């Protein structure tokens, strides 16, 4: 090997200082990563079984539905909007899928498509009211949170159960050695990351969130892109509802998805997505989802009472808001 080739190889191979600097930059951009690692260490030391393969598989499966909704919701928040109706949409989607699969004896594909259509309808209503009529996304989706829940209870006043072995495939099968919900969540995460990084619409999402008027003057359609994100968020929430119905083989209109909107919003904010819009990443959202999944699982293993778990989740929401506010200063 010549001297020039050796020098070139040395330049191409990062040294320890460069690797350390890259690691520090990653921690600065995603401070939750260090907190997550510390929490995992504490739970492993206190329980002795937190890192067992079976427990990790349970964490991944439980966090899958959260990740499926967190990704499109994060994109929506980056664009400057918000959807607080995802918990009720999840319930309605699960009920429609369970009703079609159980009571109407439809195929699993038809049942899931029915749920997705309902989610798309809810998202379209939210998007039209917010993006085209200019109503407050907070007020509109808060109202839809109650309205969709009421509709679900009116249509399905009794609990649904017994959806059949075919429908159970959605939540209980394994693909390439992984549970189907985990595979679906992974595909959603990859799609979201590619959308933000490689497509013009992904860049438009950031531009709209930073300055809607400037984005409009630049020729960006400031209504169509957020409307599409509202629809995708509704579809994702309904899909998560269908998966939960498949896993549990039952759905109750009054309790399914209650509080889910706060959980998914907590994951998004913990992931560094600014509530005011304009900044965020899919990697951060993944960290937020894993943080909440590990937190709930670890507290359950330690037999922590439910009310303490709720307090911990509420504290995490406040911490997420703090990260969204002060996190950008850490990257300067």
XYZ file of C-alpha atoms in Angstrom:
332
model
C 0.000 0.000 0.000
C 1.465 3.389 -0.981
C 1.904 6.305 1.403
C -0.903 8.245 -0.313
C -3.266 5.279 -0.005
C -2.423 4.877 3.680
C -3.057 8.563 4.350
C -6.363 8.374 2.492
C -7.440 5.346 4.528
C -6.585 7.130 7.752
C -8.687 10.107 6.747
C -11.606 7.836 5.808
C -11.499 5.981 9.144
C -12.811 8.103 12.031
C -10.513 8.238 15.035
C -11.521 7.941 18.694
C -11.839 11.712 19.025
C -14.154 11.920 16.015
C -16.267 9.036 17.299
C -16.519 10.654 20.732
C -17.489 13.954 19.156
C -20.183 12.250 17.084
C -21.531 10.546 20.181
C -21.671 13.844 22.060
C -23.493 15.495 19.164
C -26.030 12.666 19.173
C -26.598 13.130 22.910
C -26.979 16.879 22.438
C -29.603 16.359 19.752
C -31.341 13.568 21.663
C -30.751 14.003 25.430
C -33.489 11.448 26.075
C -31.102 8.733 24.882
C -28.935 9.063 27.999
C -31.996 9.136 30.255
C -33.372 6.011 28.560
C -30.094 4.133 28.992
C -29.915 5.078 32.674
C -33.519 4.031 33.259
C -32.941 0.642 31.607
C -29.883 0.109 33.810
C -31.814 0.986 36.978
C -34.716 -1.307 36.092
C -32.365 -4.185 35.283
C -30.527 -3.791 38.579
C -33.731 -3.550 40.624
C -35.767 -6.273 38.887
C -33.107 -8.606 37.503
C -35.381 -9.550 34.605
C -35.958 -6.316 32.705
C -33.545 -7.244 29.882
C -34.827 -10.796 29.533
C -35.728 -11.521 25.874
C -39.338 -12.290 26.751
C -39.756 -9.013 28.609
C -38.117 -7.008 25.822
C -40.457 -8.654 23.340
C -43.394 -7.598 25.501
C -42.142 -4.007 25.612
C -41.758 -3.922 21.825
C -45.235 -5.349 21.235
C -46.897 -2.971 23.693
C -45.048 0.022 22.238
C -45.856 -0.886 18.627
C -49.346 0.631 18.547
C -47.998 3.771 20.213
C -45.280 4.100 17.563
C -47.766 3.575 14.713
C -49.729 6.651 15.807
C -46.800 8.689 17.139
C -45.065 8.939 13.754
C -47.884 10.631 11.779
C -48.873 12.693 14.820
C -45.281 13.930 15.060
C -45.387 14.979 11.401
C -48.645 16.791 12.069
C -47.195 18.608 15.078
C -44.076 19.553 13.092
C -46.390 21.182 10.538
C -47.942 23.296 13.303
C -51.133 21.330 13.976
C -52.365 18.896 16.633
C -54.797 15.985 16.901
C -56.248 15.174 20.309
C -58.904 12.824 18.932
C -56.613 9.846 18.257
C -57.723 7.964 21.395
C -61.382 8.039 20.383
C -60.481 7.256 16.765
C -58.529 4.247 18.017
C -61.596 3.030 19.889
C -63.943 3.535 16.933
C -61.521 1.848 14.546
C -61.182 -1.166 16.838
C -64.936 -1.416 17.260
C -65.629 -1.249 13.520
C -62.950 -3.845 12.772
C -64.195 -6.154 15.526
C -67.816 -5.753 14.452
C -67.019 -6.561 10.824
C -64.843 -9.555 11.739
C -67.026 -10.948 14.541
C -70.671 -9.993 14.066
C -70.626 -9.609 10.261
C -68.198 -12.505 9.636
C -66.163 -10.524 7.122
C -62.605 -11.387 6.204
C -59.794 -9.818 8.250
C -58.808 -7.674 5.255
C -62.322 -6.220 4.965
C -62.449 -5.640 8.714
C -59.162 -3.737 8.718
C -60.100 -1.733 5.620
C -63.375 -0.765 7.287
C -61.471 0.508 10.316
C -59.040 2.450 8.122
C -61.929 4.072 6.233
C -63.464 5.255 9.513
C -60.108 6.656 10.646
C -59.646 8.439 7.331
C -63.110 9.999 7.649
C -62.361 11.339 11.140
C -59.006 12.688 9.968
C -60.588 14.320 6.921
C -63.152 16.132 9.080
C -60.393 17.376 11.365
C -58.264 18.459 8.416
C -61.005 20.311 6.568
C -62.089 22.208 9.673
C -58.527 23.131 10.652
C -56.716 23.561 7.342
C -59.430 24.952 5.078
C -61.769 26.718 7.505
C -58.964 27.945 9.744
C -60.406 26.712 13.031
C -58.150 26.004 15.999
C -56.749 22.475 15.814
C -56.772 22.278 19.609
C -60.480 23.156 19.859
C -61.575 21.078 16.860
C -59.772 17.881 17.833
C -60.713 18.280 21.487
C -64.344 18.442 20.372
C -63.838 15.445 18.087
C -62.323 13.553 21.019
C -65.708 13.715 22.735
C -67.865 13.487 19.605
C -66.183 10.363 18.205
C -66.273 8.696 21.620
C -69.985 9.445 21.863
C -70.554 8.065 18.368
C -68.697 4.873 19.266
C -70.812 4.379 22.380
C -74.010 5.057 20.424
C -73.142 2.582 17.661
C -71.700 -0.081 19.964
C -73.297 0.226 23.409
C -72.258 -3.313 24.367
C -68.715 -4.738 24.501
C -67.629 -6.687 21.434
C -65.614 -9.902 21.597
C -64.935 -13.151 19.759
C -63.532 -11.897 16.455
C -62.257 -15.239 15.158
C -58.882 -16.834 14.572
C -58.399 -15.092 11.229
C -58.610 -11.622 12.726
C -56.318 -12.660 15.583
C -53.530 -12.957 12.995
C -53.148 -9.177 12.903
C -52.020 -8.929 16.493
C -50.737 -12.414 17.258
C -48.812 -13.668 14.227
C -45.058 -13.533 13.724
C -43.259 -12.235 10.645
C -39.568 -13.058 10.241
C -39.436 -13.955 13.917
C -41.056 -10.702 15.097
C -44.618 -9.984 16.174
C -46.740 -8.503 13.382
C -47.477 -5.219 15.266
C -43.725 -4.666 15.716
C -43.126 -5.209 11.995
C -45.915 -2.774 11.121
C -44.508 -0.197 13.548
C -41.023 -0.599 12.063
C -42.394 -0.021 8.563
C -44.224 3.103 9.737
C -41.062 4.446 11.389
C -38.967 3.854 8.259
C -41.636 5.379 6.026
C -41.856 8.459 8.242
C -38.090 8.926 8.277
C -37.822 8.547 4.503
C -40.747 10.921 3.981
C -39.072 13.667 6.012
C -35.594 13.148 4.584
C -36.170 12.411 0.903
C -39.424 13.954 -0.299
C -40.338 17.559 -1.131
C -43.500 17.170 0.968
C -41.322 16.274 3.945
C -39.431 19.545 3.569
C -42.741 21.349 3.177
C -43.864 19.964 6.554
C -40.973 21.755 8.269
C -41.473 24.931 6.246
C -45.178 25.134 7.131
C -44.413 24.593 10.791
C -41.703 27.256 10.893
C -43.646 30.003 9.105
C -46.931 29.285 7.385
C -47.119 32.644 5.618
C -43.572 32.406 4.291
C -44.274 28.854 3.104
C -47.350 30.102 1.248
C -45.371 32.884 -0.429
C -42.815 30.270 -1.481
C -45.490 28.418 -3.422
C -46.116 25.621 -0.899
C -49.686 24.386 -0.569
C -50.140 25.066 3.144
C -53.550 23.356 3.282
C -53.185 20.143 1.316
C -50.116 18.748 3.115
C -51.502 19.190 6.677
C -54.881 17.836 5.515
C -53.143 14.698 4.253
C -51.331 14.393 7.603
C -54.645 14.642 9.490
C -56.043 11.830 7.338
C -52.943 9.651 7.797
C -53.039 10.238 11.563
C -56.675 9.136 11.662
C -55.865 6.044 9.594
C -52.949 5.181 11.894
C -55.116 5.558 15.008
C -57.793 3.278 13.519
C -55.129 0.720 12.550
C -53.795 0.787 16.108
C -57.348 0.201 17.331
C -57.742 -2.808 15.039
C -54.441 -4.235 16.290
C -55.470 -3.788 19.921
C -58.822 -5.433 19.199
C -57.006 -8.350 17.575
C -54.619 -8.761 20.520
C -57.316 -8.535 23.216
C -60.119 -10.175 21.194
C -62.478 -7.604 22.717
C -63.290 -3.885 22.544
C -65.306 -1.659 24.895
C -66.468 1.680 23.518
C -66.300 3.495 26.832
C -62.782 2.499 27.862
C -60.765 1.576 24.760
C -58.147 4.218 23.991
C -59.043 6.459 26.938
C -56.015 8.648 27.662
C -54.177 7.363 24.588
C -54.033 10.842 23.078
C -52.020 12.098 26.060
C -49.707 9.087 25.950
C -48.891 9.498 22.278
C -48.484 13.260 22.654
C -46.093 12.621 25.553
C -44.000 10.330 23.340
C -43.906 12.958 20.602
C -42.863 15.765 22.944
C -40.305 13.598 24.736
C -38.862 12.852 21.300
C -38.003 16.511 20.864
C -40.831 17.563 18.538
C -41.635 21.215 19.202
C -45.299 21.764 20.027
C -45.094 25.093 18.188
C -44.024 23.234 15.034
C -41.035 23.395 12.747
C -38.655 20.898 14.366
C -38.458 17.219 15.249
C -37.194 13.849 14.029
C -38.445 10.297 13.710
C -35.463 9.014 15.720
C -36.513 11.256 18.584
C -40.074 9.955 18.357
C -38.777 6.363 18.527
C -36.818 7.251 21.664
C -39.930 8.815 23.193
C -41.977 5.696 22.462
C -39.307 3.397 23.901
C -38.954 5.598 26.979
C -42.659 5.361 27.795
C -42.759 1.640 27.017
C -39.782 0.905 29.272
C -41.091 3.181 32.011
C -44.495 1.499 32.172
C -43.032 -1.995 31.954
C -40.398 -1.361 34.601
C -42.878 0.149 37.038
C -45.186 -2.827 36.474
C -42.353 -5.272 37.182
C -41.680 -3.393 40.420
C -45.403 -3.689 41.337
C -45.753 0.090 41.530
C -49.420 1.077 42.108
C -51.354 2.381 39.125
C -51.760 5.895 40.501
C -47.969 6.234 40.818
C -47.617 5.072 37.229
C -50.086 7.743 36.155
C -48.114 10.347 38.080
C -44.925 9.181 36.375
C -46.546 9.498 32.947
C -47.832 12.973 33.800
C -44.362 13.972 34.929
C -42.990 12.618 31.657
C -45.435 14.840 29.754
C -44.173 17.909 31.632
C -40.596 16.795 30.956
C -41.461 16.418 27.279
C -42.816 19.952 27.153
C -39.609 21.167 28.822
C -37.477 19.310 26.284
C -39.523 20.779 23.446
C -38.937 24.252 24.883
C -35.294 24.066 25.948
C -34.026 21.214 23.784
C -33.198 23.422 20.747
C -30.848 25.486 22.921
C -28.771 22.367 23.626
C -27.992 21.932 19.936
C -26.567 25.417 19.472
